[in-house]
GROMACS .gro file of C-alpha atoms in nm:
model
  413
    1MET     CA    1   1.830   4.726  -0.025
    2THR     CA    2   1.699   4.460  -0.159
    3SER     CA    3   1.394   4.227  -0.042
    4THR     CA    4   1.551   3.891  -0.153
    5PHE     CA    5   1.459   3.671   0.151
    6GLN     CA    6   1.808   3.568   0.288
    7PRO     CA    7   1.792   3.290   0.528
    8ALA     CA    8   1.972   3.265   0.881
    9GLY     CA    9   2.279   3.147   0.883
   10ARG     CA   10   2.173   2.853   1.109
   11ILE     CA   11   1.980   2.715   0.827
   12ALA     CA   12   2.161   2.834   0.544
   13ASP     CA   13   2.340   2.517   0.485
   14LEU     CA   14   2.053   2.269   0.547
   15GLY     CA   15   1.732   2.157   0.319
   16VAL     CA   16   1.440   1.992   0.328
   17SER     CA   17   1.503   1.617   0.381
   18GLU     CA   18   1.612   1.411   0.092
   19ILE     CA   19   1.366   1.183   0.196
   20LEU     CA   20   1.069   1.418   0.167
   21ALA     CA   21   1.187   1.521  -0.179
   22ILE     CA   22   1.237   1.188  -0.337
   23THR     CA   23   0.873   1.131  -0.210
   24ALA     CA   24   0.778   1.422  -0.326
   25ARG     CA   25   0.920   1.383  -0.697
   26ALA     CA   26   0.751   0.998  -0.704
   27ALA     CA   27   0.437   1.130  -0.606
   28ALA     CA   28   0.442   1.414  -0.904
   29LEU     CA   29   0.542   1.153  -1.144
   30LYS     CA   30   0.227   0.914  -1.022
   31ARG     CA   31   0.010   1.218  -1.067
   32GLU     CA   32   0.139   1.240  -1.422
   33GLY     CA   33   0.025   0.909  -1.482
   34ARG     CA   34   0.365   0.666  -1.388
   35PRO     CA   35   0.300   0.364  -1.197
   36VAL     CA   36   0.491   0.452  -0.947
   37ILE     CA   37   0.586   0.247  -0.628
   38ILE     CA   38   0.711   0.448  -0.371
   39LEU     CA   39   0.924   0.268  -0.088
   40GLY     CA   40   1.105   0.562   0.054
   41THR     CA   41   0.838   0.682   0.317
   42GLY     CA   42   0.882   0.591   0.712
   43GLU     CA   43   0.502   0.519   0.761
   44PRO     CA   44   0.323   0.208   0.887
   45ASP     CA   45   0.059   0.110   0.592
   46PHE     CA   46  -0.168  -0.002   0.892
   47ASP     CA   47  -0.464   0.175   1.016
   48THR     CA   48  -0.483   0.352   1.397
   49PRO     CA   49  -0.634   0.082   1.600
   50SER     CA   50  -1.032   0.104   1.642
   51HIS     CA   51  -1.003   0.209   2.025
   52ILE     CA   52  -0.768   0.489   1.961
   53LYS     CA   53  -0.958   0.659   1.747
   54ASP     CA   54  -1.257   0.555   1.967
   55ALA     CA   55  -1.110   0.759   2.217
   56ALA     CA   56  -1.060   1.101   2.002
   57ILE     CA   57  -1.405   1.073   1.907
   58ALA     CA   58  -1.479   1.044   2.240
   59ALA     CA   59  -1.269   1.316   2.386
   60ILE     CA   60  -1.400   1.565   2.106
   61ARG     CA   61  -1.769   1.495   2.251
   62ARG     CA   62  -1.654   1.571   2.624
   63GLY     CA   63  -1.511   1.918   2.481
   64GLU     CA   64  -1.158   1.793   2.563
   65THR     CA   65  -1.048   2.070   2.288
   66LYS     CA   66  -0.891   2.300   2.487
   67TYR     CA   67  -0.546   2.387   2.589
   68THR     CA   68  -0.336   2.134   2.824
   69ASN     CA   69  -0.047   2.134   3.059
   70LEU     CA   70   0.244   2.294   2.835
   71ASP     CA   71   0.399   1.974   2.816
   72GLY     CA   72   0.145   1.692   2.861
   73SER     CA   73  -0.183   1.676   3.070
   74PRO     CA   74  -0.145   1.498   3.422
   75GLU     CA   75  -0.330   1.191   3.251
   76MET     CA   76  -0.074   1.235   2.989
   77LYS     CA   77   0.230   1.217   3.175
   78ARG     CA   78   0.070   0.889   3.387
   79ALA     CA   79   0.049   0.681   3.089
   80ILE     CA   80   0.395   0.780   2.977
   81ARG     CA   81   0.546   0.728   3.352
   82ASP     CA   82   0.303   0.384   3.325
   83LYS     CA   83   0.422   0.257   2.970
   84PHE     CA   84   0.785   0.344   3.083
   85ALA     CA   85   0.785   0.113   3.440
   86ARG     CA   86   0.563  -0.132   3.283
   87GLU     CA   87   0.738  -0.260   2.963
   88ASN     CA   88   1.130  -0.090   3.019
   89GLY     CA   89   1.134  -0.116   3.373
   90LEU     CA   90   1.223   0.261   3.416
   91SER     CA   91   1.068   0.472   3.720
   92PHE     CA   92   0.995   0.842   3.632
   93ALA     CA   93   0.849   1.134   3.849
   94GLN     CA   94   0.599   1.309   3.713
   95ASN     CA   95   0.813   1.617   3.627
   96GLU     CA   96   1.043   1.386   3.478
   97VAL     CA   97   0.856   1.341   3.185
   98THR     CA   98   0.730   1.532   2.891
   99ALA     CA   99   0.523   1.514   2.550
  100GLY     CA  100   0.503   1.713   2.262
  101ALA     CA  101   0.442   1.702   1.869
  102GLY     CA  102   0.603   1.403   1.802
  103ALA     CA  103   0.963   1.245   1.919
  104LYS     CA  104   1.120   1.478   1.637
  105GLN     CA  105   1.021   1.742   1.862
  106MET     CA  106   1.165   1.585   2.203
  107LEU     CA  107   1.512   1.574   1.980
  108TYR     CA  108   1.446   1.945   1.907
  109ASN     CA  109   1.369   2.040   2.236
  110ALA     CA  110   1.631   1.851   2.402
  111MET     CA  111   1.925   1.979   2.203
  112MET     CA  112   1.790   2.335   2.223
  113ALA     CA  113   1.768   2.326   2.577
  114SER     CA  114   2.128   2.170   2.643
  115LEU     CA  115   2.382   2.252   2.338
  116ASN     CA  116   2.584   2.569   2.354
  117ASP     CA  117   2.761   2.703   2.039
  118GLY     CA  118   3.051   2.457   1.965
  119ASP     CA  119   2.917   2.120   2.170
  120GLU     CA  120   2.979   1.809   2.004
  121VAL     CA  121   2.735   1.542   1.945
  122ILE     CA  122   2.853   1.184   1.850
  123ILE     CA  123   2.620   1.018   1.607
  124PRO     CA  124   2.663   0.679   1.457
  125THR     CA  125   2.602   0.668   1.032
  126PRO     CA  126   2.421   0.582   0.859
  127CYS     CA  127   2.121   0.773   1.060
  128TRP     CA  128   1.782   0.934   1.077
  129THR     CA  129   1.871   1.273   0.832
  130SER     CA  130   1.735   1.505   1.039
  131TYR     CA  131   1.952   1.412   1.340
  132PHE     CA  132   2.247   1.611   1.180
  133ASP     CA  133   1.995   1.897   1.127
  134ILE     CA  134   1.872   1.969   1.452
  135VAL     CA  135   2.229   1.931   1.585
  136GLN     CA  136   2.335   2.242   1.353
  137ILE     CA  137   2.033   2.394   1.412
  138ALA     CA  138   2.072   2.429   1.797
  139GLY     CA  139   2.427   2.536   1.705
  140GLY     CA  140   2.597   2.236   1.828
  141VAL     CA  141   2.845   2.019   1.553
  142PRO     CA  142   2.744   1.699   1.482
  143VAL     CA  143   2.990   1.453   1.497
  144ALA     CA  144   2.978   1.138   1.217
  145ILE     CA  145   3.121   0.771   1.324
  146PRO     CA  146   3.079   0.532   1.023
  147CYS     CA  147   2.931   0.173   1.116
  148PRO     CA  148   2.940   0.021   0.806
  149GLY     CA  149   2.776  -0.292   0.744
  150GLU     CA  150   3.001  -0.550   0.810
  151ALA     CA  151   2.999  -0.419   1.238
  152GLY     CA  152   2.618  -0.483   1.174
  153PHE     CA  153   2.533  -0.110   1.137
  154ARG     CA  154   2.658  -0.068   1.523
  155LEU     CA  155   2.869   0.180   1.705
  156SER     CA  156   3.199  -0.012   1.870
  157ALA     CA  157   3.325   0.069   2.175
  158GLU     CA  158   3.643   0.194   2.066
  159ALA     CA  159   3.519   0.426   1.787
  160LEU     CA  160   3.297   0.606   2.041
  161GLU     CA  161   3.627   0.628   2.262
  162ALA     CA  162   3.819   0.778   2.036
  163ALA     CA  163   3.532   1.037   1.934
  164ILE     CA  164   3.522   1.184   2.278
  165THR     CA  165   3.636   1.526   2.289
  166PRO     CA  166   3.630   1.767   2.627
  167ARG     CA  167   3.363   1.940   2.377
  168THR     CA  168   3.130   1.604   2.342
  169LYS     CA  169   2.824   1.687   2.509
  170TRP     CA  170   2.594   1.392   2.390
  171LEU     CA  171   2.584   1.059   2.247
  172LEU     CA  172   2.287   0.971   2.027
  173LEU     CA  173   2.152   0.592   1.960
  174ASN     CA  174   1.871   0.448   1.756
  175SER     CA  175   1.753   0.100   1.844
  176PRO     CA  176   1.634  -0.028   1.622
  177SER     CA  177   1.751   0.214   1.343
  178ASN     CA  178   1.592   0.419   1.106
  179PRO     CA  179   1.765   0.362   0.830
  180THR     CA  180   1.922   0.010   0.870
  181GLY     CA  181   1.707  -0.195   1.094
  182ALA     CA  182   2.016  -0.280   1.335
  183ALA     CA  183   1.973  -0.298   1.652
  184TYR     CA  184   2.157  -0.274   1.975
  185ALA     CA  185   2.138  -0.605   2.221
  186GLU     CA  186   2.248  -0.591   2.610
  187GLU     CA  187   2.558  -0.726   2.447
  188HIS     CA  188   2.658  -0.433   2.220
  189TYR     CA  189   2.495  -0.179   2.507
  190ARG     CA  190   2.722  -0.289   2.750
  191PRO     CA  191   3.069  -0.207   2.613
  192LEU     CA  192   2.897   0.158   2.510
  193LEU     CA  193   2.784   0.200   2.852
  194GLU     CA  194   3.148   0.125   3.028
  195VAL     CA  195   3.290   0.419   2.786
  196LEU     CA  196   3.034   0.664   2.924
  197HIS     CA  197   3.126   0.602   3.233
  198ARG     CA  198   3.490   0.712   3.212
  199HIS     CA  199   3.362   1.013   3.030
  200PRO     CA  200   3.063   1.149   3.306
  201HIS     CA  201   3.051   1.484   3.104
  202VAL     CA  202   2.891   1.279   2.812
  203TRP     CA  203   2.537   1.240   2.799
  204LEU     CA  204   2.319   0.972   2.657
  205MET     CA  205   2.018   1.016   2.430
  206VAL     CA  206   1.833   0.732   2.289
  207ASP     CA  207   1.544   0.695   2.031
  208ASP     CA  208   1.334   0.402   2.091
  209MET     CA  209   1.083   0.475   1.864
  210TYR     CA  210   1.081   0.158   1.689
  211GLU     CA  211   1.103  -0.077   1.991
  212HIS     CA  212   0.789  -0.326   1.939
  213ILE     CA  213   0.880  -0.398   1.554
  214ILE     CA  214   1.127  -0.655   1.627
  215TYR     CA  215   1.159  -0.967   1.475
  216ASP     CA  216   1.302  -1.307   1.539
  217ASP     CA  217   1.397  -1.395   1.891
  218PHE     CA  218   1.575  -1.057   1.903
  219ARG     CA  219   1.515  -0.876   2.260
  220PHE     CA  220   1.457  -0.522   2.283
  221VAL     CA  221   1.636  -0.355   2.597
  222THR     CA  222   1.635   0.034   2.626
  223PRO     CA  223   2.026   0.135   2.826
  224LEU     CA  224   1.912   0.313   3.098
  225ALA     CA  225   1.748  -0.020   3.209
  226LEU     CA  226   2.106  -0.208   3.210
  227ASP     CA  227   2.258   0.122   3.382
  228PRO     CA  228   2.007   0.314   3.604
  229SER     CA  229   2.309   0.480   3.725
  230LEU     CA  230   2.319   0.670   3.444
  231LYS     CA  231   2.011   0.828   3.520
  232ASP     CA  232   2.077   1.160   3.578
  233ARG     CA  233   2.204   1.197   3.250
  234CYS     CA  234   1.987   0.990   2.969
  235LEU     CA  235   1.707   1.107   2.755
  236THR     CA  236   1.502   0.841   2.675
  237ILE     CA  237   1.279   0.922   2.383
  238ASN     CA  238   0.951   0.751   2.209
  239GLY     CA  239   0.649   0.788   2.093
  240VAL     CA  240   0.319   0.664   1.955
  241SER     CA  241   0.383   0.709   1.543
  242LYS     CA  242   0.508   0.359   1.424
  243ALA     CA  243   0.381   0.107   1.674
  244TYR     CA  244   0.013   0.226   1.659
  245ALA     CA  245   0.063   0.376   1.301
  246MET     CA  246  -0.006   0.715   1.411
  247THR     CA  247   0.186   0.914   1.212
  248GLY     CA  248  -0.024   1.175   1.159
  249TRP     CA  249  -0.158   1.221   1.516
  250ARG     CA  250   0.192   1.351   1.589
  251LEU     CA  251   0.258   1.250   2.023
  252GLY     CA  252   0.607   1.188   2.135
  253TYR     CA  253   0.760   1.168   2.475
  254ALA     CA  254   1.067   1.137   2.654
  255GLY     CA  255   1.196   1.064   3.026
  256GLY     CA  256   1.510   1.228   3.183
  257PRO     CA  257   1.664   1.417   3.447
  258ALA     CA  258   1.415   1.710   3.605
  259GLY     CA  259   1.637   1.981   3.522
  260LEU     CA  260   1.657   1.910   3.143
  261ILE     CA  261   1.268   1.859   3.124
  262ALA     CA  262   1.216   2.150   3.246
  263GLY     CA  263   1.478   2.325   3.013
  264MET     CA  264   1.267   2.113   2.754
  265ALA     CA  265   0.933   2.297   2.858
  266VAL     CA  266   1.121   2.634   2.787
  267VAL     CA  267   1.166   2.582   2.434
  268GLN     CA  268   0.861   2.388   2.382
  269SER     CA  269   0.635   2.735   2.515
  270GLN     CA  270   0.788   2.940   2.262
  271SER     CA  271   0.740   2.709   1.978
  272THR     CA  272   0.436   2.504   1.950
  273SER     CA  273   0.310   2.478   2.360
  274CYS     CA  274   0.092   2.185   2.429
  275PRO     CA  275   0.069   1.879   2.234
  276CYS     CA  276  -0.291   1.888   2.092
  277SER     CA  277  -0.539   1.791   2.367
  278VAL     CA  278  -0.742   1.534   2.128
  279THR     CA  279  -0.421   1.339   2.006
  280GLN     CA  280  -0.320   1.294   2.383
  281ALA     CA  281  -0.646   1.150   2.494
  282ALA     CA  282  -0.584   0.888   2.182
  283SER     CA  283  -0.196   0.825   2.281
  284ILE     CA  284  -0.335   0.788   2.636
  285ALA     CA  285  -0.549   0.492   2.505
  286ALA     CA  286  -0.280   0.330   2.295
  287LEU     CA  287  -0.071   0.341   2.583
  288ASP     CA  288  -0.299   0.232   2.835
  289GLY     CA  289  -0.479  -0.029   2.590
  290PRO     CA  290  -0.446  -0.392   2.458
  291GLN     CA  291  -0.115  -0.453   2.299
  292ASP     CA  292  -0.160  -0.760   2.155
  293PHE     CA  293  -0.185  -0.653   1.782
  294LEU     CA  294   0.166  -0.534   1.812
  295LYS     CA  295   0.286  -0.897   1.740
  296ASP     CA  296   0.073  -0.927   1.486
  297ARG     CA  297   0.179  -0.648   1.272
  298ALA     CA  298   0.523  -0.733   1.329
  299ALA     CA  299   0.474  -1.053   1.219
  300SER     CA  300   0.357  -0.881   0.923
  301PHE     CA  301   0.623  -0.689   0.871
  302ALA     CA  302   0.860  -0.994   0.945
  303ARG     CA  303   0.704  -1.158   0.609
  304ARG     CA  304   0.792  -0.839   0.441
  305ARG     CA  305   1.126  -0.799   0.544
  306ASP     CA  306   1.251  -1.152   0.427
  307LEU     CA  307   1.043  -1.119   0.103
  308VAL     CA  308   1.235  -0.801   0.027
  309VAL     CA  309   1.605  -0.933   0.198
  310ASP     CA  310   1.571  -1.221   0.001
  311ALA     CA  311   1.472  -1.106  -0.358
  312LEU     CA  312   1.768  -0.825  -0.331
  313ASN     CA  313   2.020  -1.091  -0.241
  314ARG     CA  314   1.910  -1.275  -0.588
  315ILE     CA  315   2.023  -0.965  -0.761
  316ASP     CA  316   2.374  -0.965  -0.887
  317GLY     CA  317   2.584  -0.689  -0.733
  318ILE     CA  318   2.356  -0.636  -0.438
  319THR     CA  319   2.372  -0.726  -0.113
  320CYS     CA  320   2.149  -0.682   0.210
  321ARG     CA  321   2.184  -0.765   0.538
  322ARG     CA  322   1.872  -0.897   0.760
  323PRO     CA  323   1.760  -0.626   1.019
  324GLU     CA  324   1.649  -0.716   1.353
  325GLY     CA  325   1.388  -0.437   1.333
  326ALA     CA  326   1.195  -0.122   1.216
  327PHE     CA  327   1.080  -0.192   0.869
  328TYR     CA  328   1.394  -0.078   0.636
  329THR     CA  329   1.615  -0.228   0.471
  330TYR     CA  330   1.952  -0.122   0.400
  331ALA     CA  331   2.098  -0.266   0.108
  332SER     CA  332   2.458  -0.209  -0.063
  333CYS     CA  333   2.462  -0.170  -0.424
  334GLU     CA  334   2.830  -0.147  -0.422
  335GLY     CA  335   2.835  -0.436  -0.683
  336MET     CA  336   2.642  -0.224  -0.929
  337LEU     CA  337   2.858   0.113  -0.941
  338GLY     CA  338   3.068   0.091  -1.295
  339ARG     CA  339   2.780  -0.044  -1.472
  340VAL     CA  340   2.615   0.151  -1.745
  341THR     CA  341   2.239   0.186  -1.874
  342PRO     CA  342   2.162   0.138  -2.214
  343GLY     CA  343   2.107   0.482  -2.279
  344GLY     CA  344   2.512   0.450  -2.224
  345ALA     CA  345   2.513   0.639  -1.868
  346ARG     CA  346   2.762   0.508  -1.601
  347LEU     CA  347   2.633   0.446  -1.241
  348ARG     CA  348   2.936   0.639  -1.022
  349ASP     CA  349   2.694   0.619  -0.713
  350ASP     CA  350   2.380   0.534  -0.503
  351ARG     CA  351   2.217   0.866  -0.616
  352ASP     CA  352   2.241   0.708  -1.000
  353PHE     CA  353   2.168   0.387  -0.872
  354CYS     CA  354   1.799   0.508  -0.710
  355ALA     CA  355   1.755   0.775  -1.023
  356TRP     CA  356   1.790   0.449  -1.243
  357LEU     CA  357   1.549   0.251  -1.040
  358LEU     CA  358   1.295   0.549  -1.035
  359GLU     CA  359   1.363   0.588  -1.410
  360ALA     CA  360   1.340   0.251  -1.548
  361ALA     CA  361   1.188   0.081  -1.278
  362ASN     CA  362   0.925   0.328  -1.162
  363VAL     CA  363   1.045   0.236  -0.777
  364ALA     CA  364   1.089   0.516  -0.531
  365VAL     CA  365   1.433   0.432  -0.303
  366VAL     CA  366   1.640   0.610  -0.095
  367PRO     CA  367   1.983   0.666  -0.153
  368GLY     CA  368   2.244   0.546   0.168
  369SER     CA  369   2.411   0.864   0.110
  370ALA     CA  370   2.107   1.077   0.250
  371PHE     CA  371   2.167   0.875   0.585
  372GLY     CA  372   2.544   0.934   0.589
  373LEU     CA  373   2.696   0.614   0.417
  374SER     CA  374   2.727   0.486   0.081
  375PRO     CA  375   2.733   0.322  -0.127
  376TYR     CA  376   2.390   0.170   0.019
  377PHE     CA  377   2.035   0.239  -0.086
  378ARG     CA  378   1.726   0.201   0.207
  379ILE     CA  379   1.400   0.048   0.121
  380SER     CA  380   1.075   0.105   0.324
  381TYR     CA  381   0.871  -0.216   0.331
  382ALA     CA  382   0.602  -0.048   0.531
  383THR     CA  383   0.348  -0.122   0.231
  384SER     CA  384   0.143  -0.428   0.127
  385GLU     CA  385   0.325  -0.757   0.020
  386ALA     CA  386   0.137  -0.732  -0.332
  387GLU     CA  387   0.315  -0.402  -0.388
  388LEU     CA  388   0.676  -0.523  -0.264
  389THR     CA  389   0.659  -0.818  -0.472
  390GLU     CA  390   0.593  -0.612  -0.824
  391ALA     CA  391   0.864  -0.361  -0.653
  392MET     CA  392   1.142  -0.614  -0.607
  393ALA     CA  393   1.042  -0.776  -0.927
  394ARG     CA  394   1.070  -0.463  -1.136
  395ILE     CA  395   1.406  -0.391  -0.943
  396THR     CA  396   1.530  -0.695  -1.015
  397ALA     CA  397   1.440  -0.636  -1.403
  398ALA     CA  398   1.600  -0.270  -1.418
  399CYS     CA  399   1.940  -0.421  -1.274
  400ALA     CA  400   1.930  -0.656  -1.553
  401LEU     CA  401   1.937  -0.420  -1.806
  402LEU     CA  402   2.292  -0.269  -1.684
  403GLN     CA  403   2.558  -0.382  -1.889
  404GLY     CA  404   2.918  -0.386  -1.745
  405ALA     CA  405   3.087  -0.460  -1.425
  406GLU     CA  406   3.397  -0.297  -1.419
  407ALA     CA  407   3.466  -0.077  -1.094
  408LEU     CA  408   3.461   0.286  -1.111
  409ALA     CA  409   3.830   0.420  -1.168
  410PRO     CA  410   4.030   0.544  -0.865
  411ALA     CA  411   3.968   0.921  -1.041
  412GLU     CA  412   3.593   0.861  -1.139
  413SER     CA  413   3.522   0.783  -0.809
   0.00000   0.00000   0.00000
């Protein structure tokens, strides 16, 4: 007999998010005294607005520190329903909405409640790293559909049609996207919805977390608003983390068919139970309160986006698409592969390139391989313009130190 821990098969091949691992490594170097700039974390640098914090404090003083209803208090659910109706034109009954400890829990609850072993979930890549792992933990099979930059990092109707099998349970879409910032407009969604109509066994899950962080003249739309006939097989997920700078408060919500919502509540009842009562009070204030500051914050993010995109595109060997939303760039470093560092190391993939930036520039970014599409790297520009300016100068200088532009030979790639 051995006392050594043996992980369950469902997690044996999984690990902690590579984003978290890179951030932890960079933070450790920073504690050692290195001037590391961390551009890996998907967290707004803005503070939670005062009226939201005041609502939480008031709830504490009123003694609202007890358990609430399992998947959200009646007032929390009312605020969610009002938000969906006001901003998205979606009508949900009280038993068709749910709240939990973040949008990640909404995804987890839905997959655990709906997937049987071997059920397939179509996921356009690049994608948020948690999607694949959540599906696998729930016994499902993630089906990756590569969506390169030339296609705007968006799924095509033809690729969706080809990926659907009798085992397909869900199509999972995220717009604006983490990690690319690419977003689906109405003209991008319509062909996908037509495919779903031809395959009524396929359900649609949409992650709208970055809904309020959009730029230029892009117009956000959620699929169910375009096609209400999909209501009986569509789950719309959102949360307060990004728009309201409430990442640590942990409140996500979703709207969908009553049967699915009930199943998600069963999963939640045996994991976290109800969301934090104080967080619910703050989230109600966020959803019900003034929304005008959202445009100002998006405008600030847009300036940072342009700073980063313009700087990256000035570097020989890097190309970067200008995203429609979120606060990430997803740049190609293909032109860097095959180049050699001053120490003689040859860059073979995007992980090598990101490691070089940390070594030579003291800038931490995330390789595209973590998100399912290489050779790219993700920058989170949710930090100050001064820090971004310094980071771009360092990246530019580090890239200039690389020698040789020959591509990797096929046997080495």
